[in-house]
């Protein structure tokens, strides 16, 4: 009897896991803004959306690179696909407004806003030096404040389309990380802001979805270089990094399914997040054990 119940339970779980109810066709013709899309995960997000027939406005600081990404989107996307770029520095809050305005002018509206950019910073110990504080201000502006500004400018348009906001975060936004304390703080802050906003949307019947993406180590050039430059390259041998392309697909899928949160890779990050309040010392020890302070 119990065995049968267990078999049924396992069967339902496996079946649920096997069903893939993501249909890329739902993204055809959707108007998408992707920030930080000149390289790394954001660039791959742009390519996947282009393949799926979405229209795009991509943004980052480097205009030349954005042009190349747009060219590649045209190759990948269907005939008649619309791809634009706007170069902007997300440390400048006036520029956040211009990015959204450009999307409206070019695409006529916004269905999906993908907030993905981060300021690339070297790893290091936070020691409270004047240099640390100057950089702290800039990281908070780019990684956190700009996300709120972009959301505020896009919100009236997303409300019209019952659209989606996709926030790319990290395990560092669930468990404090050494050598990237301020980065980690901005990711926690995003969870707080968008968590509160999601609650308000439910309370006032606003049908805009918010998907927070909890991402593990991804082998982007900047992430790998960051670890190497700080002497943590052995970590890459112990912990296989996810590919930017697979990660981008997981992010797009979670957004399209209007999921509250996604974890990529799922199992290890979900378990770490579940355990963090129950046995924080052990979870932090496991995470910390991967790092060493350079001599
Ligand atoms: N890679 C990982 O291991 C990893 C792990 C967990 C989470 N994530 C998350 O995934 C997302 C993407 O990470 P990634 O590794 O793909 O990053 P990345 O390769 O370093 O790319 C960062 C993007 O942001 C843009 N950017 C940087 N500073 C900017 C500024 N001031 N204004 C506007 N754009 C700016 C960059 O373009 P320009 O230089 O041209 O401006 C680039 O397109 C981030 O939210 C990150 O936290 C990554
Ligand atoms: C900020 O962006 C605005 C709008 O693009 C621009 O006019 C201004 O010069 C920028 N400020 C700085 C300090 O770059
Ligand atoms: C903090 O500042 C010190 C010296 O100014 C520097 O060596 C260290 O790398 C900085 N830490 C971070 C996280 O930027
Ligand atoms: C958005 O959702 C509301 C109710 O949730 C619905 O009345 C409206 O038609 C939807 N708009 C679009 C463009 O789907
Ligand atoms: C520790 O955290 C980093 C950054 O979030 C992550 O990439 C890594 O996978 C974590 N390590 C373990 C063992 O959880």
mmCIF file of C-alpha atoms and ligand atoms in Angstrom:
data_model
loop_
_atom_site.group_PDB
_atom_site.id
_atom_site.type_symbol
_atom_site.label_atom_id
_atom_site.label_comp_id
_atom_site.label_asym_id
_atom_site.label_seq_id
_atom_site.Cartn_x
_atom_site.Cartn_y
_atom_site.Cartn_z
ATOM 1 C CA UNK A 1 0.000 0.000 0.000
ATOM 2 C CA UNK A 2 2.631 2.523 1.073
ATOM 3 C CA UNK A 3 4.854 1.526 -1.803
ATOM 4 C CA UNK A 4 2.028 2.270 -4.234
ATOM 5 C CA UNK A 5 1.383 5.651 -2.682
ATOM 6 C CA UNK A 6 5.086 6.414 -2.826
ATOM 7 C CA UNK A 7 5.262 5.276 -6.463
ATOM 8 C CA UNK A 8 2.287 7.488 -7.308
ATOM 9 C CA UNK A 9 3.892 10.444 -5.536
ATOM 10 C CA UNK A 10 7.240 9.944 -7.302
ATOM 11 C CA UNK A 11 5.407 9.445 -10.588
ATOM 12 C CA UNK A 12 3.554 12.729 -10.226
ATOM 13 C CA UNK A 13 6.786 14.542 -9.350
ATOM 14 C CA UNK A 14 8.731 13.061 -12.281
ATOM 15 C CA UNK A 15 5.821 13.699 -14.630
ATOM 16 C CA UNK A 16 5.609 17.304 -13.493
ATOM 17 C CA UNK A 17 9.342 17.661 -14.017
ATOM 18 C CA UNK A 18 9.170 16.122 -17.518
ATOM 19 C CA UNK A 19 6.341 18.338 -18.759
ATOM 20 C CA UNK A 20 7.851 21.311 -20.513
ATOM 21 C CA UNK A 21 5.078 23.836 -20.920
ATOM 22 C CA UNK A 22 7.313 26.542 -22.381
ATOM 23 C CA UNK A 23 6.303 27.381 -25.912
ATOM 24 C CA UNK A 24 8.808 29.795 -27.549
ATOM 25 C CA UNK A 25 6.127 30.851 -30.037
ATOM 26 C CA UNK A 26 4.454 32.959 -27.348
ATOM 27 C CA UNK A 27 7.427 35.337 -27.655
ATOM 28 C CA UNK A 28 6.901 36.011 -31.351
ATOM 29 C CA UNK A 29 6.359 39.737 -31.902
ATOM 30 C CA UNK A 30 6.884 40.591 -28.226
ATOM 31 C CA UNK A 31 8.703 43.882 -27.667
ATOM 32 C CA UNK A 32 11.656 43.325 -25.345
ATOM 33 C CA UNK A 33 14.207 45.638 -23.699
ATOM 34 C CA UNK A 34 17.412 43.944 -22.493
ATOM 35 C CA UNK A 35 20.002 45.863 -20.456
ATOM 36 C CA UNK A 36 23.667 44.849 -20.319
ATOM 37 C CA UNK A 37 23.293 43.100 -23.672
ATOM 38 C CA UNK A 38 26.651 43.911 -25.312
ATOM 39 C CA UNK A 39 28.295 40.798 -23.870
ATOM 40 C CA UNK A 40 27.887 37.863 -21.483
ATOM 41 C CA UNK A 41 24.466 36.539 -20.505
ATOM 42 C CA UNK A 42 22.619 39.635 -21.798
ATOM 43 C CA UNK A 43 24.076 39.181 -25.292
ATOM 44 C CA UNK A 44 22.871 35.553 -25.338
ATOM 45 C CA UNK A 45 19.448 36.654 -24.058
ATOM 46 C CA UNK A 46 19.220 38.963 -27.091
ATOM 47 C CA UNK A 47 20.137 36.147 -29.513
ATOM 48 C CA UNK A 48 17.581 33.731 -28.054
ATOM 49 C CA UNK A 49 14.812 36.332 -28.173
ATOM 50 C CA UNK A 50 15.761 37.159 -31.785
ATOM 51 C CA UNK A 51 15.570 33.446 -32.737
ATOM 52 C CA UNK A 52 12.153 33.232 -31.081
ATOM 53 C CA UNK A 53 10.877 36.143 -33.163
ATOM 54 C CA UNK A 54 10.783 38.881 -30.527
ATOM 55 C CA UNK A 55 11.593 42.529 -31.352
ATOM 56 C CA UNK A 56 14.420 44.057 -29.359
ATOM 57 C CA UNK A 57 15.940 47.173 -27.957
ATOM 58 C CA UNK A 58 19.323 46.339 -26.467
ATOM 59 C CA UNK A 59 21.430 48.640 -24.332
ATOM 60 C CA UNK A 60 24.883 48.911 -22.695
ATOM 61 C CA UNK A 61 27.668 51.497 -22.804
ATOM 62 C CA UNK A 62 29.708 50.353 -25.821
ATOM 63 C CA UNK A 63 28.016 51.422 -29.046
ATOM 64 C CA UNK A 64 30.317 49.507 -31.436
ATOM 65 C CA UNK A 65 29.684 46.203 -29.687
ATOM 66 C CA UNK A 66 25.927 46.831 -29.542
ATOM 67 C CA UNK A 67 25.957 47.369 -33.328
ATOM 68 C CA UNK A 68 27.573 43.946 -33.771
ATOM 69 C CA UNK A 69 24.989 42.294 -31.520
ATOM 70 C CA UNK A 70 22.179 43.903 -33.545
ATOM 71 C CA UNK A 71 23.762 42.609 -36.765
ATOM 72 C CA UNK A 72 23.875 39.085 -35.328
ATOM 73 C CA UNK A 73 20.240 39.367 -34.172
ATOM 74 C CA UNK A 74 19.253 40.217 -37.762
ATOM 75 C CA UNK A 75 21.003 37.055 -38.964
ATOM 76 C CA UNK A 76 19.311 34.891 -36.327
ATOM 77 C CA UNK A 77 15.832 36.384 -36.345
ATOM 78 C CA UNK A 78 12.985 36.002 -38.819
ATOM 79 C CA UNK A 79 12.466 38.278 -41.821
ATOM 80 C CA UNK A 80 11.062 41.594 -40.636
ATOM 81 C CA UNK A 81 12.408 41.282 -37.085
ATOM 82 C CA UNK A 82 13.081 44.676 -35.514
ATOM 83 C CA UNK A 83 16.348 45.164 -33.595
ATOM 84 C CA UNK A 84 17.611 48.448 -32.179
ATOM 85 C CA UNK A 85 20.262 49.569 -29.753
ATOM 86 C CA UNK A 86 20.750 52.552 -27.495
ATOM 87 C CA UNK A 87 24.080 53.148 -25.826
ATOM 88 C CA UNK A 88 23.704 54.488 -22.296
ATOM 89 C CA UNK A 89 25.556 54.525 -18.990
ATOM 90 C CA UNK A 90 23.380 53.182 -16.186
ATOM 91 C CA UNK A 91 25.353 55.217 -13.647
ATOM 92 C CA UNK A 92 23.475 58.195 -15.128
ATOM 93 C CA UNK A 93 19.788 58.185 -14.081
ATOM 94 C CA UNK A 94 18.751 60.550 -16.921
ATOM 95 C CA UNK A 95 19.987 57.916 -19.350
ATOM 96 C CA UNK A 96 17.587 55.308 -17.900
ATOM 97 C CA UNK A 97 14.672 57.450 -19.085
ATOM 98 C CA UNK A 98 16.176 57.821 -22.554
ATOM 99 C CA UNK A 99 16.542 54.044 -22.909
ATOM 100 C CA UNK A 100 12.851 53.454 -22.198
ATOM 101 C CA UNK A 101 11.829 56.391 -24.414
ATOM 102 C CA UNK A 102 13.910 54.934 -27.251
ATOM 103 C CA UNK A 103 12.123 51.591 -26.833
ATOM 104 C CA UNK A 104 8.728 53.295 -27.046
ATOM 105 C CA UNK A 105 9.758 55.373 -30.090
ATOM 106 C CA UNK A 106 11.219 52.371 -31.924
ATOM 107 C CA UNK A 107 8.985 49.485 -30.884
ATOM 108 C CA UNK A 108 5.761 51.280 -29.951
ATOM 109 C CA UNK A 109 5.521 49.679 -26.507
ATOM 110 C CA UNK A 110 7.164 47.222 -24.103
ATOM 111 C CA UNK A 111 6.066 43.687 -23.251
ATOM 112 C CA UNK A 112 9.158 42.475 -21.416
ATOM 113 C CA UNK A 113 11.839 44.395 -19.520
ATOM 114 C CA UNK A 114 14.961 42.347 -18.791
ATOM 115 C CA UNK A 115 17.131 44.018 -16.134
ATOM 116 C CA UNK A 116 20.509 42.332 -16.411
ATOM 117 C CA UNK A 117 23.430 44.801 -16.504
ATOM 118 C CA UNK A 118 26.040 45.028 -13.743
ATOM 119 C CA UNK A 119 29.138 47.128 -13.323
ATOM 120 C CA UNK A 120 32.176 44.889 -13.837
ATOM 121 C CA UNK A 121 34.350 45.230 -10.729
ATOM 122 C CA UNK A 122 37.504 43.493 -9.507
ATOM 123 C CA UNK A 123 37.052 41.114 -6.568
ATOM 124 C CA UNK A 124 38.535 42.312 -3.298
ATOM 125 C CA UNK A 125 38.217 42.689 0.445
ATOM 126 C CA UNK A 126 35.988 45.556 1.538
ATOM 127 C CA UNK A 127 38.119 47.510 3.991
ATOM 128 C CA UNK A 128 36.273 50.795 4.171
ATOM 129 C CA UNK A 129 38.951 52.776 2.355
ATOM 130 C CA UNK A 130 37.972 55.971 0.489
ATOM 131 C CA UNK A 131 38.479 54.032 -2.765
ATOM 132 C CA UNK A 132 36.084 51.321 -1.521
ATOM 133 C CA UNK A 133 33.451 53.953 -0.694
ATOM 134 C CA UNK A 134 33.650 55.707 -4.066
ATOM 135 C CA UNK A 135 33.203 52.388 -5.842
ATOM 136 C CA UNK A 136 30.386 51.432 -3.447
ATOM 137 C CA UNK A 137 28.363 54.476 -4.554
ATOM 138 C CA UNK A 138 28.831 53.635 -8.212
ATOM 139 C CA UNK A 139 27.934 49.953 -7.789
ATOM 140 C CA UNK A 140 24.746 50.875 -5.943
ATOM 141 C CA UNK A 141 23.786 53.345 -8.699
ATOM 142 C CA UNK A 142 24.412 50.967 -11.603
ATOM 143 C CA UNK A 143 23.355 47.626 -10.092
ATOM 144 C CA UNK A 144 20.416 48.806 -7.998
ATOM 145 C CA UNK A 145 19.221 52.379 -8.487
ATOM 146 C CA UNK A 146 19.162 52.150 -12.280
ATOM 147 C CA UNK A 147 16.939 49.037 -12.006
ATOM 148 C CA UNK A 148 14.374 51.053 -10.046
ATOM 149 C CA UNK A 149 14.553 54.001 -12.445
ATOM 150 C CA UNK A 150 14.202 51.804 -15.530
ATOM 151 C CA UNK A 151 11.220 50.083 -13.907
ATOM 152 C CA UNK A 152 9.551 53.384 -13.030
ATOM 153 C CA UNK A 153 9.850 54.689 -16.613
ATOM 154 C CA UNK A 154 8.684 51.375 -18.116
ATOM 155 C CA UNK A 155 5.846 50.683 -15.690
ATOM 156 C CA UNK A 156 3.113 52.717 -17.427
ATOM 157 C CA UNK A 157 3.883 50.809 -20.643
ATOM 158 C CA UNK A 158 4.105 47.405 -18.956
ATOM 159 C CA UNK A 159 0.740 48.008 -17.281
ATOM 160 C CA UNK A 160 -0.894 48.529 -20.681
ATOM 161 C CA UNK A 161 0.492 45.242 -22.040
ATOM 162 C CA UNK A 162 0.201 43.171 -18.820
ATOM 163 C CA UNK A 163 3.907 42.709 -19.377
ATOM 164 C CA UNK A 164 6.809 41.175 -17.479
ATOM 165 C CA UNK A 165 9.828 42.360 -15.563
ATOM 166 C CA UNK A 166 12.740 39.934 -15.414
ATOM 167 C CA UNK A 167 15.385 40.717 -12.798
ATOM 168 C CA UNK A 168 18.690 38.881 -13.177
ATOM 169 C CA UNK A 169 20.107 38.207 -9.734
ATOM 170 C CA UNK A 170 22.514 35.672 -8.269
ATOM 171 C CA UNK A 171 23.045 33.225 -5.446
ATOM 172 C CA UNK A 172 24.972 36.225 -4.093
ATOM 173 C CA UNK A 173 21.530 37.844 -3.685
ATOM 174 C CA UNK A 174 20.425 35.039 -1.347
ATOM 175 C CA UNK A 175 23.669 34.246 0.519
ATOM 176 C CA UNK A 176 26.301 36.897 1.309
ATOM 177 C CA UNK A 177 29.418 36.522 -0.827
ATOM 178 C CA UNK A 178 33.039 37.232 0.105
ATOM 179 C CA UNK A 179 35.081 39.541 -2.164
ATOM 180 C CA UNK A 180 31.914 41.003 -3.698
ATOM 181 C CA UNK A 181 30.125 42.304 -0.621
ATOM 182 C CA UNK A 182 28.624 45.397 -2.283
ATOM 183 C CA UNK A 183 27.570 43.490 -5.400
ATOM 184 C CA UNK A 184 25.943 40.951 -3.083
ATOM 185 C CA UNK A 185 24.183 43.785 -1.232
ATOM 186 C CA UNK A 186 22.710 45.205 -4.459
ATOM 187 C CA UNK A 187 21.318 41.770 -5.372
ATOM 188 C CA UNK A 188 19.690 41.421 -1.917
ATOM 189 C CA UNK A 189 18.303 44.930 -2.368
ATOM 190 C CA UNK A 190 16.726 43.970 -5.702
ATOM 191 C CA UNK A 191 14.990 41.037 -4.002
ATOM 192 C CA UNK A 192 13.585 43.455 -1.414
ATOM 193 C CA UNK A 193 12.407 46.082 -3.868
ATOM 194 C CA UNK A 194 10.893 43.748 -6.427
ATOM 195 C CA UNK A 195 9.434 41.547 -3.672
ATOM 196 C CA UNK A 196 7.607 44.569 -2.280
ATOM 197 C CA UNK A 197 6.518 45.693 -5.734
ATOM 198 C CA UNK A 198 5.166 42.210 -6.515
ATOM 199 C CA UNK A 199 3.061 42.353 -3.346
ATOM 200 C CA UNK A 200 1.644 45.732 -4.364
ATOM 201 C CA UNK A 201 0.833 44.477 -7.871
ATOM 202 C CA UNK A 202 -1.185 41.608 -6.349
ATOM 203 C CA UNK A 203 -2.953 43.961 -3.939
ATOM 204 C CA UNK A 204 -4.009 46.381 -6.664
ATOM 205 C CA UNK A 205 -4.697 43.774 -9.359
ATOM 206 C CA UNK A 206 -1.867 44.922 -11.595
ATOM 207 C CA UNK A 207 -1.102 42.028 -13.947
ATOM 208 C CA UNK A 208 2.616 42.695 -14.480
ATOM 209 C CA UNK A 209 4.764 39.664 -13.612
ATOM 210 C CA UNK A 210 8.097 39.896 -11.809
ATOM 211 C CA UNK A 211 10.618 37.057 -12.180
ATOM 212 C CA UNK A 212 13.724 37.059 -10.003
ATOM 213 C CA UNK A 213 16.502 34.903 -11.489
ATOM 214 C CA UNK A 214 18.871 33.286 -8.993
ATOM 215 C CA UNK A 215 21.915 32.358 -11.050
ATOM 216 C CA UNK A 216 25.049 30.404 -10.091
ATOM 217 C CA UNK A 217 28.504 30.696 -11.601
ATOM 218 C CA UNK A 218 28.311 31.357 -15.353
ATOM 219 C CA UNK A 219 31.353 31.233 -17.619
ATOM 220 C CA UNK A 220 31.173 34.755 -19.039
ATOM 221 C CA UNK A 221 34.469 36.416 -19.948
ATOM 222 C CA UNK A 222 34.139 38.994 -17.188
ATOM 223 C CA UNK A 223 33.243 36.463 -14.464
ATOM 224 C CA UNK A 224 36.144 34.156 -15.372
ATOM 225 C CA UNK A 225 38.596 37.032 -15.642
ATOM 226 C CA UNK A 226 37.431 38.396 -12.289
ATOM 227 C CA UNK A 227 38.140 35.081 -10.543
ATOM 228 C CA UNK A 228 41.514 34.634 -12.306
ATOM 229 C CA UNK A 229 42.714 38.150 -11.510
ATOM 230 C CA UNK A 230 42.011 37.535 -7.837
ATOM 231 C CA UNK A 231 43.693 34.119 -7.790
ATOM 232 C CA UNK A 232 40.477 32.073 -7.436
ATOM 233 C CA UNK A 233 40.853 30.178 -10.724
ATOM 234 C CA UNK A 234 41.097 26.749 -8.978
ATOM 235 C CA UNK A 235 37.424 27.309 -8.125
ATOM 236 C CA UNK A 236 36.578 26.934 -11.810
ATOM 237 C CA UNK A 237 37.950 23.383 -11.761
ATOM 238 C CA UNK A 238 35.913 22.380 -8.703
ATOM 239 C CA UNK A 239 32.707 24.137 -9.725
ATOM 240 C CA UNK A 240 31.680 23.716 -13.351
ATOM 241 C CA UNK A 241 30.334 27.020 -14.659
ATOM 242 C CA UNK A 242 27.057 27.145 -16.575
ATOM 243 C CA UNK A 243 27.178 28.423 -20.156
ATOM 244 C CA UNK A 244 25.880 31.948 -20.880
ATOM 245 C CA UNK A 245 23.588 30.540 -23.586
ATOM 246 C CA UNK A 246 21.864 27.919 -21.362
ATOM 247 C CA UNK A 247 21.537 30.484 -18.593
ATOM 248 C CA UNK A 248 19.992 33.003 -20.982
ATOM 249 C CA UNK A 249 17.436 30.416 -22.097
ATOM 250 C CA UNK A 250 16.507 29.571 -18.486
ATOM 251 C CA UNK A 251 15.959 33.286 -17.795
ATOM 252 C CA UNK A 252 13.759 33.793 -20.876
ATOM 253 C CA UNK A 253 11.704 30.700 -20.070
ATOM 254 C CA UNK A 254 11.099 31.723 -16.465
ATOM 255 C CA UNK A 255 9.957 35.145 -17.645
ATOM 256 C CA UNK A 256 7.676 33.742 -20.339
ATOM 257 C CA UNK A 257 6.054 31.420 -17.785
ATOM 258 C CA UNK A 258 5.673 34.379 -15.429
ATOM 259 C CA UNK A 259 7.430 32.451 -12.658
ATOM 260 C CA UNK A 260 8.080 34.191 -9.384
ATOM 261 C CA UNK A 261 11.691 32.974 -9.135
ATOM 262 C CA UNK A 262 13.936 30.712 -11.127
ATOM 263 C CA UNK A 263 17.116 28.949 -10.011
ATOM 264 C CA UNK A 264 19.850 28.032 -12.485
ATOM 265 C CA UNK A 265 21.311 25.488 -11.977
ATOM 266 C CA UNK A 266 18.161 24.462 -10.137
ATOM 267 C CA UNK A 267 18.968 21.830 -7.536
ATOM 268 C CA UNK A 268 22.170 23.114 -5.928
ATOM 269 C CA UNK A 269 20.977 26.734 -5.717
ATOM 270 C CA UNK A 270 17.493 25.810 -4.504
ATOM 271 C CA UNK A 271 18.920 23.609 -1.734
ATOM 272 C CA UNK A 272 21.429 26.275 -0.636
ATOM 273 C CA UNK A 273 18.642 28.880 -0.558
ATOM 274 C CA UNK A 274 16.247 26.601 1.356
ATOM 275 C CA UNK A 275 18.893 25.767 3.962
ATOM 276 C CA UNK A 276 20.290 29.254 4.434
ATOM 277 C CA UNK A 277 17.914 30.271 7.250
ATOM 278 C CA UNK A 278 17.926 26.874 8.915
ATOM 279 C CA UNK A 279 21.668 26.126 9.026
ATOM 280 C CA UNK A 280 23.294 29.397 7.928
ATOM 281 C CA UNK A 281 26.707 28.613 9.396
ATOM 282 C CA UNK A 282 26.989 25.408 7.387
ATOM 283 C CA UNK A 283 25.674 26.949 4.171
ATOM 284 C CA UNK A 284 28.071 29.868 4.486
ATOM 285 C CA UNK A 285 30.928 27.514 5.311
ATOM 286 C CA UNK A 286 30.255 25.460 2.170
ATOM 287 C CA UNK A 287 30.199 28.567 0.033
ATOM 288 C CA UNK A 288 33.228 30.120 1.721
ATOM 289 C CA UNK A 289 35.270 26.930 1.383
ATOM 290 C CA UNK A 290 35.585 27.634 -2.345
ATOM 291 C CA UNK A 291 37.531 30.843 -1.766
ATOM 292 C CA UNK A 292 40.927 31.804 -0.330
ATOM 293 C CA UNK A 293 42.306 35.244 0.481
ATOM 294 C CA UNK A 294 45.249 35.839 -1.893
ATOM 295 C CA UNK A 295 48.638 36.322 -0.210
HETATM 296 N N1 LIG B 1 28.553 35.514 -14.786
HETATM 297 C C1 LIG B 1 28.211 34.999 -13.641
HETATM 298 O O1 LIG B 1 28.907 34.149 -13.069
HETATM 299 C C2 LIG B 1 26.938 35.422 -12.950
HETATM 300 C C3 LIG B 1 26.549 34.717 -11.810
HETATM 301 C C4 LIG B 1 25.367 35.084 -11.159
HETATM 302 C C5 LIG B 1 24.616 36.127 -11.670
HETATM 303 N N2 LIG B 1 25.021 36.796 -12.767
HETATM 304 C C6 LIG B 1 24.215 37.938 -13.213
HETATM 305 O O2 LIG B 1 23.969 37.889 -14.597
HETATM 306 C C7 LIG B 1 23.892 39.207 -15.125
HETATM 307 C C8 LIG B 1 24.824 39.327 -16.314
HETATM 308 O O3 LIG B 1 26.121 38.986 -15.892
HETATM 309 P P1 LIG B 1 27.313 38.762 -16.944
HETATM 310 O O4 LIG B 1 28.286 37.880 -16.301
HETATM 311 O O5 LIG B 1 26.745 38.401 -18.257
HETATM 312 O O6 LIG B 1 27.932 40.241 -16.996
HETATM 313 P P2 LIG B 1 29.012 40.854 -18.033
HETATM 314 O O7 LIG B 1 29.436 39.820 -18.992
HETATM 315 O O8 LIG B 1 30.028 41.546 -17.221
HETATM 316 O O9 LIG B 1 28.134 41.934 -18.814
HETATM 317 C C9 LIG B 1 27.709 43.097 -18.163
HETATM 318 C C10 LIG B 1 26.888 43.927 -19.123
HETATM 319 O O10 LIG B 1 26.514 45.133 -18.482
HETATM 320 C C11 LIG B 1 26.948 46.244 -19.255
HETATM 321 N N3 LIG B 1 27.321 47.347 -18.373
HETATM 322 C C12 LIG B 1 28.332 47.381 -17.482
HETATM 323 N N4 LIG B 1 28.394 48.575 -16.874
HETATM 324 C C13 LIG B 1 27.389 49.317 -17.383
HETATM 325 C C14 LIG B 1 26.956 50.658 -17.187
HETATM 326 N N5 LIG B 1 27.571 51.473 -16.326
HETATM 327 N N6 LIG B 1 25.900 51.101 -17.907
HETATM 328 C C15 LIG B 1 25.274 50.296 -18.787
HETATM 329 N N7 LIG B 1 25.652 49.023 -19.039
HETATM 330 C C16 LIG B 1 26.704 48.546 -18.338
HETATM 331 C C17 LIG B 1 28.129 45.722 -20.057
HETATM 332 O O11 LIG B 1 28.295 46.412 -21.281
HETATM 333 P P3 LIG B 1 29.235 47.703 -21.485
HETATM 334 O O12 LIG B 1 30.551 47.385 -20.863
HETATM 335 O O13 LIG B 1 29.281 47.830 -22.979
HETATM 336 O O14 LIG B 1 28.514 48.827 -20.840
HETATM 337 C C18 LIG B 1 27.685 44.303 -20.354
HETATM 338 O O15 LIG B 1 26.843 44.283 -21.489
HETATM 339 C C19 LIG B 1 24.220 40.143 -13.969
HETATM 340 O O16 LIG B 1 23.041 40.662 -13.411
HETATM 341 C C20 LIG B 1 24.934 39.248 -12.990
HETATM 342 O O17 LIG B 1 24.822 39.707 -11.666
HETATM 343 C C21 LIG B 1 26.162 36.472 -13.412
HETATM 344 C C1 LIG B 2 23.538 61.795 -18.480
HETATM 345 O O1 LIG B 2 22.666 61.482 -19.533
HETATM 346 C C2 LIG B 2 22.062 62.640 -20.103
HETATM 347 C C3 LIG B 2 21.048 62.117 -21.074
HETATM 348 O O2 LIG B 2 21.606 61.202 -21.958
HETATM 349 C C4 LIG B 2 23.135 63.497 -20.750
HETATM 350 O O3 LIG B 2 22.544 64.653 -21.314
HETATM 351 C C5 LIG B 2 24.155 63.893 -19.692
HETATM 352 O O4 LIG B 2 25.239 64.581 -20.306
HETATM 353 C C6 LIG B 2 24.691 62.645 -18.993
HETATM 354 N N1 LIG B 2 25.516 63.044 -17.885
HETATM 355 C C7 LIG B 2 26.760 62.635 -17.738
HETATM 356 C C8 LIG B 2 27.479 63.093 -16.515
HETATM 357 O O5 LIG B 2 27.301 61.912 -18.551
HETATM 358 C C1 LIG B 3 39.222 48.433 -1.080
HETATM 359 O O1 LIG B 3 40.302 49.323 -1.125
HETATM 360 C C2 LIG B 3 41.579 48.688 -1.043
HETATM 361 C C3 LIG B 3 42.654 49.774 -0.991
HETATM 362 O O2 LIG B 3 42.187 51.023 -1.364
HETATM 363 C C4 LIG B 3 41.774 47.771 -2.207
HETATM 364 O O3 LIG B 3 43.016 47.101 -2.111
HETATM 365 C C5 LIG B 3 40.654 46.734 -2.225
HETATM 366 O O4 LIG B 3 40.758 45.915 -3.363
HETATM 367 C C6 LIG B 3 39.313 47.450 -2.253
HETATM 368 N N1 LIG B 3 38.234 46.476 -2.171
HETATM 369 C C7 LIG B 3 37.227 46.427 -3.029
HETATM 370 C C8 LIG B 3 36.176 45.395 -2.781
HETATM 371 O O5 LIG B 3 37.136 47.164 -4.000
HETATM 372 C C1 LIG B 4 -4.680 42.914 -18.961
HETATM 373 O O1 LIG B 4 -5.315 42.262 -17.906
HETATM 374 C C2 LIG B 4 -6.603 42.790 -17.605
HETATM 375 C C3 LIG B 4 -7.164 42.078 -16.387
HETATM 376 O O2 LIG B 4 -6.192 41.314 -15.746
HETATM 377 C C4 LIG B 4 -7.508 42.627 -18.801
HETATM 378 O O3 LIG B 4 -8.746 43.220 -18.525
HETATM 379 C C5 LIG B 4 -6.875 43.314 -20.015
HETATM 380 O O4 LIG B 4 -7.645 43.068 -21.162
HETATM 381 C C6 LIG B 4 -5.475 42.784 -20.250
HETATM 382 N N1 LIG B 4 -4.839 43.550 -21.312
HETATM 383 C C7 LIG B 4 -4.141 42.977 -22.274
HETATM 384 C C8 LIG B 4 -3.522 43.890 -23.300
HETATM 385 O O5 LIG B 4 -3.952 41.765 -22.342
HETATM 386 C C1 LIG B 5 29.101 30.295 -3.694
HETATM 387 O O1 LIG B 5 28.564 31.472 -4.224
HETATM 388 C C2 LIG B 5 28.990 31.797 -5.523
HETATM 389 C C3 LIG B 5 28.493 33.162 -5.913
HETATM 390 O O2 LIG B 5 27.117 33.316 -5.742
HETATM 391 C C4 LIG B 5 28.455 30.765 -6.478
HETATM 392 O O3 LIG B 5 28.861 31.055 -7.800
HETATM 393 C C5 LIG B 5 28.956 29.414 -6.032
HETATM 394 O O4 LIG B 5 28.309 28.436 -6.822
HETATM 395 C C6 LIG B 5 28.664 29.146 -4.565
HETATM 396 N N1 LIG B 5 29.332 27.932 -4.178
HETATM 397 C C7 LIG B 5 28.675 26.923 -3.609
HETATM 398 C C8 LIG B 5 29.459 25.709 -3.301
HETATM 399 O O5 LIG B 5 27.509 27.015 -3.350
#
